[in-house]
mmCIF file of C-alpha atoms and ligand atoms in Angstrom:
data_model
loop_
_atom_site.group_PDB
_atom_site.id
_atom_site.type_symbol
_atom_site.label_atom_id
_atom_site.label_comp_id
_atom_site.label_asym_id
_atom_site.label_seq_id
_atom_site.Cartn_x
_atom_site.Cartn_y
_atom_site.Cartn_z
ATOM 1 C CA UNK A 1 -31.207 -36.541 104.310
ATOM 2 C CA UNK A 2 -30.271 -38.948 106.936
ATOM 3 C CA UNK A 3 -29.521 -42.250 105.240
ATOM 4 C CA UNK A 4 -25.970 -41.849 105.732
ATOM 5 C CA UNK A 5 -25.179 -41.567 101.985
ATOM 6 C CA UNK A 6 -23.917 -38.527 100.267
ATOM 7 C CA UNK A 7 -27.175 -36.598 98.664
ATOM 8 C CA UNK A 8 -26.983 -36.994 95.171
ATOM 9 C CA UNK A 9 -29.993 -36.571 92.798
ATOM 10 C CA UNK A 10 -31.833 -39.286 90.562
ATOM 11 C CA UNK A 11 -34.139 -39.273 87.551
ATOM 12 C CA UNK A 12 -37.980 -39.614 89.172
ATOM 13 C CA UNK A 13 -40.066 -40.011 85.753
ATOM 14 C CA UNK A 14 -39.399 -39.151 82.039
ATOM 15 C CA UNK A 15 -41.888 -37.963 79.021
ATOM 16 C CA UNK A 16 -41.823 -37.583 75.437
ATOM 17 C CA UNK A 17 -43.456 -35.617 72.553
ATOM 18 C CA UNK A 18 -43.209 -35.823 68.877
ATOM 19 C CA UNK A 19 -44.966 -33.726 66.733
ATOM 20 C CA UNK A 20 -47.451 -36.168 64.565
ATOM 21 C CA UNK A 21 -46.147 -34.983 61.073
ATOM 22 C CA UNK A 22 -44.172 -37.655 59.510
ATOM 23 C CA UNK A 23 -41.616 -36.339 56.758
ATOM 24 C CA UNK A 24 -39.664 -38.876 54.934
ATOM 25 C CA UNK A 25 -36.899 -38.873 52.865
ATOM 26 C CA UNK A 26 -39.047 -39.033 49.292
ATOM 27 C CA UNK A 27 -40.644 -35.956 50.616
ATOM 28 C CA UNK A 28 -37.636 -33.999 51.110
ATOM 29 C CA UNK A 29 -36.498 -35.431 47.723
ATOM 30 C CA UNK A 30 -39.227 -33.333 46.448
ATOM 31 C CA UNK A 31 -37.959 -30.266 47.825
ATOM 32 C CA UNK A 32 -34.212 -31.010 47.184
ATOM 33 C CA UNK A 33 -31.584 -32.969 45.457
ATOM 34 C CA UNK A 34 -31.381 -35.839 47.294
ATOM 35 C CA UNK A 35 -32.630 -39.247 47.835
ATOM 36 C CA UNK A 36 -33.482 -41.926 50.319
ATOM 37 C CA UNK A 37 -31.061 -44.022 49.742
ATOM 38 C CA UNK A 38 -28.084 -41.156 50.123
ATOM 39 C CA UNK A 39 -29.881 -39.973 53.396
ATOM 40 C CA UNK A 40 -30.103 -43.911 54.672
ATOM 41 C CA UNK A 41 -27.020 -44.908 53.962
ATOM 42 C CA UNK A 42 -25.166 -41.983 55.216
ATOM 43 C CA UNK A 43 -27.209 -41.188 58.004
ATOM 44 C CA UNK A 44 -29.193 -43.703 58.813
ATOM 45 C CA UNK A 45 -32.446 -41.703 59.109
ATOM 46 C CA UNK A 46 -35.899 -42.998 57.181
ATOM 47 C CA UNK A 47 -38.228 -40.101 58.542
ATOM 48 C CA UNK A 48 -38.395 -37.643 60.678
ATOM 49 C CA UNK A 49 -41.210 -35.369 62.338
ATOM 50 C CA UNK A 50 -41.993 -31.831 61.777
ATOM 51 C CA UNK A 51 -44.645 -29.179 63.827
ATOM 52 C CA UNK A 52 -47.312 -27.908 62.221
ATOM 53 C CA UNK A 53 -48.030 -24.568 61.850
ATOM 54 C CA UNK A 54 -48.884 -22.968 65.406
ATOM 55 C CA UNK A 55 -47.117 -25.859 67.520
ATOM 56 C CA UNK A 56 -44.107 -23.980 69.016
ATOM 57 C CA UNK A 57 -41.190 -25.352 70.874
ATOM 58 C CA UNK A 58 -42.504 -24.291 74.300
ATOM 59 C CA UNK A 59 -45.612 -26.393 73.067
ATOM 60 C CA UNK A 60 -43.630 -29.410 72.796
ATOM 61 C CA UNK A 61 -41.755 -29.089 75.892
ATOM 62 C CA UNK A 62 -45.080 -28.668 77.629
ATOM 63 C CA UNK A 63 -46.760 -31.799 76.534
ATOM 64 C CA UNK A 64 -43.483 -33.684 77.674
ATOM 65 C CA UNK A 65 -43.239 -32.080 80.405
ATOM 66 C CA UNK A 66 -47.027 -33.162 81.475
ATOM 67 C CA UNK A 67 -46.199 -36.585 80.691
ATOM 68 C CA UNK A 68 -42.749 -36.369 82.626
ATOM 69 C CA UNK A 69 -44.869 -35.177 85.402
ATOM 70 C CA UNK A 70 -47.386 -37.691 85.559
ATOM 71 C CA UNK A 71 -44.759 -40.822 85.267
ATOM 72 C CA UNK A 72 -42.883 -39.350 88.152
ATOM 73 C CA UNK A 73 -46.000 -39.163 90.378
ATOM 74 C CA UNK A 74 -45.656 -35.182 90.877
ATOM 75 C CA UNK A 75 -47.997 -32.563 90.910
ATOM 76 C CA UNK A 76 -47.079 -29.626 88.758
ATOM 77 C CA UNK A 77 -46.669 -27.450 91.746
ATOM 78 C CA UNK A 78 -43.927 -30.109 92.969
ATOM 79 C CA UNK A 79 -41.430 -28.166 90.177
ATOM 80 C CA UNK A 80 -39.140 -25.891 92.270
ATOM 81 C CA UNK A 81 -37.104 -25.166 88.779
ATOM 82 C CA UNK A 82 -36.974 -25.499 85.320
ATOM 83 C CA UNK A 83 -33.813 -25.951 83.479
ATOM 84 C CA UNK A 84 -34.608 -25.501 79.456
ATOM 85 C CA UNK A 85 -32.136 -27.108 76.818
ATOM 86 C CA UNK A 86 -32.695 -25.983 73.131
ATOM 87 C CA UNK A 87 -30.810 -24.583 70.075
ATOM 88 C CA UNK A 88 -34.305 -23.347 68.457
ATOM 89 C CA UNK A 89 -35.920 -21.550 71.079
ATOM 90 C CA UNK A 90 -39.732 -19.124 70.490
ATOM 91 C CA UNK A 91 -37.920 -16.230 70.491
ATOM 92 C CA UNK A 92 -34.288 -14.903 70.157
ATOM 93 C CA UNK A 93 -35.165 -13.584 73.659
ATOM 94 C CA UNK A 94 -35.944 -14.219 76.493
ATOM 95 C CA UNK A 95 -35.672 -18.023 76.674
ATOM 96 C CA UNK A 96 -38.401 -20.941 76.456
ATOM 97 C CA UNK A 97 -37.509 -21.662 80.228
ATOM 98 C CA UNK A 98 -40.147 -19.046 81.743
ATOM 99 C CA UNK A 99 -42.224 -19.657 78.679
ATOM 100 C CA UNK A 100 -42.574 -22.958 79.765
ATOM 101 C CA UNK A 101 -43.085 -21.658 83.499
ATOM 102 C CA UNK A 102 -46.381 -20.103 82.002
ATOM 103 C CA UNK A 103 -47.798 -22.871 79.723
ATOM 104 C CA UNK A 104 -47.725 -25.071 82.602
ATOM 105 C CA UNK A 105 -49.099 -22.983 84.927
ATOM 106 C CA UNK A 106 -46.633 -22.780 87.854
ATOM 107 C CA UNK A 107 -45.759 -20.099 90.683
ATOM 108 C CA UNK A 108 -42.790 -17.776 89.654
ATOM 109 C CA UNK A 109 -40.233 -19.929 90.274
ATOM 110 C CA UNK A 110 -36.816 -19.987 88.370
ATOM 111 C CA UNK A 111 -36.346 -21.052 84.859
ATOM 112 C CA UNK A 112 -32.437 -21.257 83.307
ATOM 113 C CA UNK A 113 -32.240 -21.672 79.565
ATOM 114 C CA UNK A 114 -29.440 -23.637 78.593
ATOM 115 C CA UNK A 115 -27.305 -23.174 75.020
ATOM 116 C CA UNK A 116 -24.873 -25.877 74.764
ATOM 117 C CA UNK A 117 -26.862 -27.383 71.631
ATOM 118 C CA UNK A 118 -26.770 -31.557 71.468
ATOM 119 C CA UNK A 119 -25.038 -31.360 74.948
ATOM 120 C CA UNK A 120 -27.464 -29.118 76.588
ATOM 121 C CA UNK A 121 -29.591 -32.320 78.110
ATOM 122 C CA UNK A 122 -26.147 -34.121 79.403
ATOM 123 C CA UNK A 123 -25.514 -30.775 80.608
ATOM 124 C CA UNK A 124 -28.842 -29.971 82.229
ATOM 125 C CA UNK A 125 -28.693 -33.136 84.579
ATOM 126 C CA UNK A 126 -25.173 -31.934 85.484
ATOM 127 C CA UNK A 127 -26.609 -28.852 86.835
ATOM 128 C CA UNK A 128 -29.731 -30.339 88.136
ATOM 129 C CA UNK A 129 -27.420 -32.812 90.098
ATOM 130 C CA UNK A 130 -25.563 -29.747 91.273
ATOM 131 C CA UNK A 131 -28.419 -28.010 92.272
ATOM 132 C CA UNK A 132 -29.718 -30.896 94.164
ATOM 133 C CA UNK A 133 -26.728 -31.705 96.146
ATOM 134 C CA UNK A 134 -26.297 -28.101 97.038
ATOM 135 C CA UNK A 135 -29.000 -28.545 98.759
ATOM 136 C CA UNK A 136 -31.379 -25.251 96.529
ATOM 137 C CA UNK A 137 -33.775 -27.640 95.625
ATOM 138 C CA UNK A 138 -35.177 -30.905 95.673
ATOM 139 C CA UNK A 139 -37.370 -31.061 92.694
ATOM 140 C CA UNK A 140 -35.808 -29.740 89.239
ATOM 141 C CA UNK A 141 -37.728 -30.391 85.562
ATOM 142 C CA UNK A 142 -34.841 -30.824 83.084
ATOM 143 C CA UNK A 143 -36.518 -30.345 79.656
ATOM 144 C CA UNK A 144 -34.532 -30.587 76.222
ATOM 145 C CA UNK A 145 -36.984 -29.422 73.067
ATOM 146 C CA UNK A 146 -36.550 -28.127 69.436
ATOM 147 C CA UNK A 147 -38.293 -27.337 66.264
ATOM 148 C CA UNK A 148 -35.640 -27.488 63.977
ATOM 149 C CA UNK A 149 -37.764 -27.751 61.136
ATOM 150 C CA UNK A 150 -38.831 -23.695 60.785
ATOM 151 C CA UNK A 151 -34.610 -22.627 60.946
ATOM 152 C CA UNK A 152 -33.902 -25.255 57.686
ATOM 153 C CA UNK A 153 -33.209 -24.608 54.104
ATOM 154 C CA UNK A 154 -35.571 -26.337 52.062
ATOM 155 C CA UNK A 155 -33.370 -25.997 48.776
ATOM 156 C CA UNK A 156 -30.146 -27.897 46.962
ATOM 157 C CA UNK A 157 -27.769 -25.700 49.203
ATOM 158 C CA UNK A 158 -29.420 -26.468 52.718
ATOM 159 C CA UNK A 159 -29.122 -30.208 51.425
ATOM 160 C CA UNK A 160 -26.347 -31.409 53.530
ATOM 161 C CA UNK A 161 -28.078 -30.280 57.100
ATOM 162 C CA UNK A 162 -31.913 -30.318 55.749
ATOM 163 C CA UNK A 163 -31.894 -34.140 55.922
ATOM 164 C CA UNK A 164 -30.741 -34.523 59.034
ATOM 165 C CA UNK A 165 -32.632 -32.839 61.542
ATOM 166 C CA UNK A 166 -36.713 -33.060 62.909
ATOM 167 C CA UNK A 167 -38.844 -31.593 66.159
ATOM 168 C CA UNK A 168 -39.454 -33.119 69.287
ATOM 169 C CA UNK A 169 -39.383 -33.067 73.202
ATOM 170 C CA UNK A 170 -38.113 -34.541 76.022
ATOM 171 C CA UNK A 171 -38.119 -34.011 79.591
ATOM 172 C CA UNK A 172 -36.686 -35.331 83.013
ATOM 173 C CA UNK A 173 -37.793 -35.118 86.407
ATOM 174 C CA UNK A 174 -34.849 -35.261 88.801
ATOM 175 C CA UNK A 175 -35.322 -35.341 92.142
ATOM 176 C CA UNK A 176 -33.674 -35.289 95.630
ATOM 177 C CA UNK A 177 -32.054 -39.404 96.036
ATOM 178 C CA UNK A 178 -32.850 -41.457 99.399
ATOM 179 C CA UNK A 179 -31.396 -44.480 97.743
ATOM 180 C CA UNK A 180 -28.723 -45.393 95.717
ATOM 181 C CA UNK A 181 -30.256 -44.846 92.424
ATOM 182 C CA UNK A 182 -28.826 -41.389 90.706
ATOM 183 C CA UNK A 183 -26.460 -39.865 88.611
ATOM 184 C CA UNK A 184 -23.102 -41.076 89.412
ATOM 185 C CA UNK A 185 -20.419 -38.920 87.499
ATOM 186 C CA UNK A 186 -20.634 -35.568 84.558
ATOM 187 C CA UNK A 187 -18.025 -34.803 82.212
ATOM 188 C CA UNK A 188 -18.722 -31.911 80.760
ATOM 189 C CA UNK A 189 -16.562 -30.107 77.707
ATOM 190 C CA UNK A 190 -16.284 -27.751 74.883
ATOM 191 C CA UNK A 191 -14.244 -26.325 72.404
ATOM 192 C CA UNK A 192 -14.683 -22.968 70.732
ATOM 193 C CA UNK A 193 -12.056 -23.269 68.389
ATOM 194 C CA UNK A 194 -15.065 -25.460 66.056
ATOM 195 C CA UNK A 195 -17.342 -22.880 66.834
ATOM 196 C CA UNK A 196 -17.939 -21.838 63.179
ATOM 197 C CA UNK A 197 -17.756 -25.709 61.978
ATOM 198 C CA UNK A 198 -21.714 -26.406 62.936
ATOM 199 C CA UNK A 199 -23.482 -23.076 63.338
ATOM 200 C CA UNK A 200 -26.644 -20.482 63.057
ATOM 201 C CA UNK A 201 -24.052 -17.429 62.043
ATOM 202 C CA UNK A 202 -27.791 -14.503 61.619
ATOM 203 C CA UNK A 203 -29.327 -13.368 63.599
ATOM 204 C CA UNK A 204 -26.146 -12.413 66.025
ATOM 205 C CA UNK A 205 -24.892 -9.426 67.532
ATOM 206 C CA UNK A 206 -21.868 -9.561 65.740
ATOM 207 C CA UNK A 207 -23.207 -7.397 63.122
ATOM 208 C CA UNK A 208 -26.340 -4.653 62.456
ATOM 209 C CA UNK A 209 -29.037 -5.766 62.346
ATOM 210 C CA UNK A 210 -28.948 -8.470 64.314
ATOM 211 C CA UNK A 211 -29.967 -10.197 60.590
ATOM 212 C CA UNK A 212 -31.007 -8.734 57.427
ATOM 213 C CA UNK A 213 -33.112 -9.284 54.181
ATOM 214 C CA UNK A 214 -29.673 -10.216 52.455
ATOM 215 C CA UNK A 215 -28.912 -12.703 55.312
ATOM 216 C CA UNK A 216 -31.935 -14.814 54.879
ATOM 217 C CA UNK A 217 -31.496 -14.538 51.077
ATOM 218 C CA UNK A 218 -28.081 -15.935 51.776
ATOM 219 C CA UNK A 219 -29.321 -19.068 53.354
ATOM 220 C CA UNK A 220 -27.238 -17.807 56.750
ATOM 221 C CA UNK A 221 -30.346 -18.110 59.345
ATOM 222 C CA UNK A 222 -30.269 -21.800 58.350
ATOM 223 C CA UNK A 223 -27.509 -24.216 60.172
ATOM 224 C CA UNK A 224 -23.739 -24.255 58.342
ATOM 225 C CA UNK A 225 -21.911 -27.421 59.069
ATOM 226 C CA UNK A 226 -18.749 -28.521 57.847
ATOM 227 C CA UNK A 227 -19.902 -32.076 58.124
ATOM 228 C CA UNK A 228 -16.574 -34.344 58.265
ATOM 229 C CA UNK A 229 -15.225 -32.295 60.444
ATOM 230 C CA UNK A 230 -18.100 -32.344 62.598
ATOM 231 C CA UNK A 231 -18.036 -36.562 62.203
ATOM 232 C CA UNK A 232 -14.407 -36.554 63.018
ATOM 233 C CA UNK A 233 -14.396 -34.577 66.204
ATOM 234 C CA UNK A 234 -17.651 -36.558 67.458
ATOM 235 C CA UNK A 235 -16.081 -40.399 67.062
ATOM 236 C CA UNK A 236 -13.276 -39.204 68.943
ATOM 237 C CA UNK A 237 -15.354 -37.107 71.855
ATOM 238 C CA UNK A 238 -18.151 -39.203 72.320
ATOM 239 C CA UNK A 239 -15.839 -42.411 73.699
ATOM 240 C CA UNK A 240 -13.487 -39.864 75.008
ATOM 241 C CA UNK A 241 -16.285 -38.895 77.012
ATOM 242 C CA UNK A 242 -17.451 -42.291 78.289
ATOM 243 C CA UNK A 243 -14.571 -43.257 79.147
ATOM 244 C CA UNK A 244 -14.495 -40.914 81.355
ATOM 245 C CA UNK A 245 -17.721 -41.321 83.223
ATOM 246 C CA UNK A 246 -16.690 -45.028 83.900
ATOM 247 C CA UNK A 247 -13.041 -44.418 85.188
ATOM 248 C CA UNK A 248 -14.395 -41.934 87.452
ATOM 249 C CA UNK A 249 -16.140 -44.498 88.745
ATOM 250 C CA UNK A 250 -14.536 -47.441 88.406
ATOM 251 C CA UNK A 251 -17.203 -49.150 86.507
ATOM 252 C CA UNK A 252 -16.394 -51.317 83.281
ATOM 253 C CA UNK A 253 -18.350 -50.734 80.066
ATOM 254 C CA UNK A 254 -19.898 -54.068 80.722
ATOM 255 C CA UNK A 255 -21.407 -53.293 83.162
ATOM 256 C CA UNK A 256 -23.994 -50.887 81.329
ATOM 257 C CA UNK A 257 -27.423 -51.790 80.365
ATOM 258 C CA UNK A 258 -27.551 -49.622 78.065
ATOM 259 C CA UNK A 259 -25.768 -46.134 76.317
ATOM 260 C CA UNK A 260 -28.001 -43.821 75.405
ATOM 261 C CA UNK A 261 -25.654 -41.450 73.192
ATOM 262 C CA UNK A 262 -27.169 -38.272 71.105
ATOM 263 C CA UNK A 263 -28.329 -39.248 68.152
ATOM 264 C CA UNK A 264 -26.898 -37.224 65.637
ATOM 265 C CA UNK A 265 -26.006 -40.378 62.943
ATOM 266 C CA UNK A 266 -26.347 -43.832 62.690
ATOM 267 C CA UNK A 267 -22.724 -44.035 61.496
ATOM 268 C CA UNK A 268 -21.092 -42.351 64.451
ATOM 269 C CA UNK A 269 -23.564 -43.917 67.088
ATOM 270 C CA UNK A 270 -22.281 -47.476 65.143
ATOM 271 C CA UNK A 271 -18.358 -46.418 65.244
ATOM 272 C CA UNK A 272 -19.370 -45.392 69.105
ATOM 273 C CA UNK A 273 -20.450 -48.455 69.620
ATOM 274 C CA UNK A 274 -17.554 -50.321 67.955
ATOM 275 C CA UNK A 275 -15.027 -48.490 70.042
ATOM 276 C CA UNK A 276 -16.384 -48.780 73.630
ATOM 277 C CA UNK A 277 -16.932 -53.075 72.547
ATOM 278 C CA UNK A 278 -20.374 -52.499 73.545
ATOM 279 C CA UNK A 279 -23.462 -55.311 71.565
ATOM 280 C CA UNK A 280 -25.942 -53.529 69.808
ATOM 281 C CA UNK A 281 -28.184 -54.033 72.453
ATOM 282 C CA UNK A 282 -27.013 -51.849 74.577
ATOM 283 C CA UNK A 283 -27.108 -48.886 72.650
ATOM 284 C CA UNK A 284 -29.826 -46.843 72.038
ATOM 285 C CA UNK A 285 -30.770 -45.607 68.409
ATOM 286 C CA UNK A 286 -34.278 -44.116 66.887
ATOM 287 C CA UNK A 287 -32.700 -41.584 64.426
ATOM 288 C CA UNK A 288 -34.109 -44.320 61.632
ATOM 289 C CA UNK A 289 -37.692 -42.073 62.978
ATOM 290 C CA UNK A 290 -37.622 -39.366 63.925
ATOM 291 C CA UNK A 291 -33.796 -37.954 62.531
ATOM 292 C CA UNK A 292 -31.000 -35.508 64.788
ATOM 293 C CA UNK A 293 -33.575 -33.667 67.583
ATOM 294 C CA UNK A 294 -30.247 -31.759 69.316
ATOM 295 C CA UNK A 295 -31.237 -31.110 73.087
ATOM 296 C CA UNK A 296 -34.071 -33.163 72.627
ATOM 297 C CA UNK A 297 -32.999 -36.990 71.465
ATOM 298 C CA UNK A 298 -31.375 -38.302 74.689
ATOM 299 C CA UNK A 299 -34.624 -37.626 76.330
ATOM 300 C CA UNK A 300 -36.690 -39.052 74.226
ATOM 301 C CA UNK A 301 -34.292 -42.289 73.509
ATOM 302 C CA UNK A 302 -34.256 -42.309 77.225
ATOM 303 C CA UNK A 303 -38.191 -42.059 77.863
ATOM 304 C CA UNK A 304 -38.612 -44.914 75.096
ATOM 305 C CA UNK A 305 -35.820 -47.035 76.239
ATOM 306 C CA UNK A 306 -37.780 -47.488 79.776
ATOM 307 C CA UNK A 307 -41.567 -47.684 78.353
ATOM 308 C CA UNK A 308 -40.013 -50.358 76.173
ATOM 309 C CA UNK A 309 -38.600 -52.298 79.130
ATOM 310 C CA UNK A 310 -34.766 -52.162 77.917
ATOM 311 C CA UNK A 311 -34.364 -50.098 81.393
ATOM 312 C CA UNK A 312 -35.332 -50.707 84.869
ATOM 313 C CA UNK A 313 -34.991 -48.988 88.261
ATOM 314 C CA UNK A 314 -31.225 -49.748 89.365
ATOM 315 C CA UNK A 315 -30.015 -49.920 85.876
ATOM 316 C CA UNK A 316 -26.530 -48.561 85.220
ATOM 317 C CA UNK A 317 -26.741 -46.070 81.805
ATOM 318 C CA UNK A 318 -24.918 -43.949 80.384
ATOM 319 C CA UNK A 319 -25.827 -40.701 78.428
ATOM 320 C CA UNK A 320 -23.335 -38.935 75.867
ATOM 321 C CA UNK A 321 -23.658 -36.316 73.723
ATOM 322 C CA UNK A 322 -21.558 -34.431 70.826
ATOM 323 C CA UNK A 323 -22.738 -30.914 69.007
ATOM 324 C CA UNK A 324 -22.190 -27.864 67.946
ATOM 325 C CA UNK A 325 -19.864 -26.018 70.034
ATOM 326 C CA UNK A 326 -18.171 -28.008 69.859
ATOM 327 C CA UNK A 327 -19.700 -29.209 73.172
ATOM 328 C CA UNK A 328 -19.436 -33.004 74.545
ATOM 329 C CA UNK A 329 -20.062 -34.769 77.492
ATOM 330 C CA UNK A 330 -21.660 -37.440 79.700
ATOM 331 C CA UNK A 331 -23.385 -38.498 82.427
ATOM 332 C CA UNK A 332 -23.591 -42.139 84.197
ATOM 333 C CA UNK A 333 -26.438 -42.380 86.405
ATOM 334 C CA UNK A 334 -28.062 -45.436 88.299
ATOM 335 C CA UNK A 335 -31.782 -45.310 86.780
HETATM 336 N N1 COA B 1 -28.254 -35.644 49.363
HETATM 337 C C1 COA B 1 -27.422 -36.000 48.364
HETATM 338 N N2 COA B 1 -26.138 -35.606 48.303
HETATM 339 C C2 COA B 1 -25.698 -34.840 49.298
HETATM 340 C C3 COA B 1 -26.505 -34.438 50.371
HETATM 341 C C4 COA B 1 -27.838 -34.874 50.375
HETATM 342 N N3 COA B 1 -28.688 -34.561 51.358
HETATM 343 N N4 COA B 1 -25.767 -33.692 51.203
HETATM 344 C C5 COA B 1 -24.536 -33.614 50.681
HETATM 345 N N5 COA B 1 -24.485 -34.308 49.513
HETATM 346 C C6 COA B 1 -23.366 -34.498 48.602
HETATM 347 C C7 COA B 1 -22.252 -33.505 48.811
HETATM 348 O O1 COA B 1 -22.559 -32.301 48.119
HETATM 349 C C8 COA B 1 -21.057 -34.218 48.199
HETATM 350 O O2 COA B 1 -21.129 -34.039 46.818
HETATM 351 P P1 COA B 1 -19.760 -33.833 45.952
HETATM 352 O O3 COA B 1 -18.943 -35.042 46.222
HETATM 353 O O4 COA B 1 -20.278 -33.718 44.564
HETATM 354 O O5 COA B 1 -19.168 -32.576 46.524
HETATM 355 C C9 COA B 1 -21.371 -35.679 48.496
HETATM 356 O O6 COA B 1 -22.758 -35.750 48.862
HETATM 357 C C10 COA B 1 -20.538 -36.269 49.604
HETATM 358 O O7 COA B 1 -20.492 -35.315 50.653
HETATM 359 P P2 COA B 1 -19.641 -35.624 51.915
HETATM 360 O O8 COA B 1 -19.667 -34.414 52.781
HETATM 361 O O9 COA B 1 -18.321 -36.215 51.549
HETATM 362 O O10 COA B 1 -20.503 -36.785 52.557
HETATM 363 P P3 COA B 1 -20.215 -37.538 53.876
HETATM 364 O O11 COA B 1 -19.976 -38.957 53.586
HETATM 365 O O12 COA B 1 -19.212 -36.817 54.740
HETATM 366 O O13 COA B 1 -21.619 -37.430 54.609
HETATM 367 C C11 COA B 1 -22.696 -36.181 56.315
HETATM 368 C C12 COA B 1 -22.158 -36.167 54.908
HETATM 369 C C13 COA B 1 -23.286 -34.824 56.634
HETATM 370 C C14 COA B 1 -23.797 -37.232 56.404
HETATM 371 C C15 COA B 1 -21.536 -36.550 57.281
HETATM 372 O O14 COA B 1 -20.454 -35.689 57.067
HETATM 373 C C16 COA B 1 -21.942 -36.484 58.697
HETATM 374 O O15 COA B 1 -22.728 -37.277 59.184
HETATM 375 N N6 COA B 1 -21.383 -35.532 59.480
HETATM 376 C C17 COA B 1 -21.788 -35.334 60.855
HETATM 377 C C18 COA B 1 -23.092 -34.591 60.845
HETATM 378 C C19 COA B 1 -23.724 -34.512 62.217
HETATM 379 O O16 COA B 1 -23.812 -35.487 62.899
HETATM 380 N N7 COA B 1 -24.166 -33.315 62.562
HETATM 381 C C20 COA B 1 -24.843 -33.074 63.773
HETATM 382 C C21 COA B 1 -23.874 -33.147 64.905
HETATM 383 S S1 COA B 1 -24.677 -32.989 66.418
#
């Protein structure tokens, strides 16, 4: 590069993908003990979306992917890597990363799945970025899907984490920066010490088999959360995290046009809010539609948040996440 500023690496064009299938709260209450009004006012979620049989998670990282593509101008041959967030990949092995290499048709290039659950977008662009300014590549599609709705348990005891999660895609194409648009600090963290506080515990190689009849009877392949522990670690992290972003860079929270945290409840996104003295309009939120998507809801709050106008080229925003881990982070970029 030759403009005489450090390289650094900026987000090109974004695309999203929800499965059609609307699920609302009544409808789980017909499964479970539950109701919309618990799931509303504790969550803040009013529906969510689910796959249908034969979509996989590959599939929806594909069709945002294509979209991601086109709003960035590139040809699918432009992609020199693929970096693959998800908690809920097509197969225990290998990863949805060279999956997603096939569906869309592209040479053999590389493909690094990432595992760092609700973080794994904020930590994608971190690597992207990395990538970028090491000068390996100059064109990197960051891609954070999940069907969450296959791993759930549909039953009184899966009650507490059934409600709050749903399916969906989103995906980032980050490219070598001329300008001075890009990302502009990562903080990047985790903490196994939580590790068993929001989990999958079967199938894992801590045991044989990998998972069993019993296991599945056991409700174990579905997620275990130990919920306020969970809530209390994530309104501590997620400003924690910010905070961070914007002394590294000397940049006051008003100065953001908007904060684009995960969105894993209406309550913590709200006591988020509260903390960093931020209006309501400059924080993202869609978990009223389509519920807690893990790698995938920055992306797609992202990808909505420009088509609706909230955020233009030059923009100063600021993505955080919390999750299972525990994992936290963020990443303030100049859109
Ligand atoms: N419908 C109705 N009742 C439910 C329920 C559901 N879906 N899930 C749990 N309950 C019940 C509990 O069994 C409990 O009943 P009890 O008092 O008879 O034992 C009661 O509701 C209250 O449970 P509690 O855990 O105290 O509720 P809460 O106010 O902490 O809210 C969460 C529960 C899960 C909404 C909340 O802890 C939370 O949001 N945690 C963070 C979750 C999260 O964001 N996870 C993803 C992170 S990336």
């Amino acid at each position: 590069m030759d403009h005489g500023l450090p390289p650094r690496a900026r987000i090109a064009g974004l695309g999203h993908h929800l499965p059609p299938r609307v699920v609302t709260n009544d409808d789980l209450a017909q499964l479970m003990d539950t109701s919309d009004e618990w799931i509303r006012e504790r969550t803040g979620i009013r529906e969510r979306r689910f796959v249908d049989d034969g979509t996989s998670c590959t599939d929806l990282a594909e069709a945002a992917s294509r979209k991601a593509l086109e709003n960035a101008g590139w040809e699918p041959d432009d992609v020199e890597f693929i970096l693959f967030a998800t908690l809920s990949p097509d197969l225990f092995f290998p990863g949805n990363g060279a999956r997603l290499q096939h569906q869309l048709g592209l040479g053999p290039i590389g493909a690094l799945d990432l595992r760092t659950q609700c973080t794994g977008f904020v930590y994608a662009l971190s690597v992207a970025d990395a990538l970028i300014r090491a000068g390996q590549y100059r064109r990197i599609l960051v891609v954070g899907a999940e069907v969450q709705s296959r791993g759930l348990r549909m039953d009184d005891d899966g009650r507490d984490t059934a409600v709050l999660f749903g399916d969906g895609a989103g995906a980032a194409c980050v490219e070598a920066s001329d300008d001075e648009r890009g990302f502009l600090a990562h903080s990047l963290h985790s903490d196994g010490a939580n590790a068993l506080d929001l989990c999958v515990r079967k199938p894992g190689s801590l045991q044989v088999p990998f998972v069993s009849a019993e296991d599945i009877a056991a409700g174990d392949t579905a997620p275990h959360m130990n919920g306020r522990e969970v809530f209390r670690n994530a309104v501590r992290r997620f400003p924690e995290a910010i905070q961070e972003v914007l002394t590294a860079t000397g940049t006051p929270a008003s100065e953001l046009k908007l904060l684009v945290p995960h969105q894993a409840n209406a309550r913590i996104t709200e006591a988020v809010r509260r903390r960093m003295e931020l209006p309501e309009e400059k924080v993202a939120s869609n978990i009223e539609r389509y519920g807690n998507t893990t790698a995938a809801s920055i992306p797609i709050a992202l990808s909505e948040a420009v088509e609706e106008g909230r955020v233009e080229r030059g923009d100063l925003v600021c993505l955080a996440a919390f999750g299972a881990g525990f994992t936290w982070g963020a990443t303030l970029l100049r859109y």
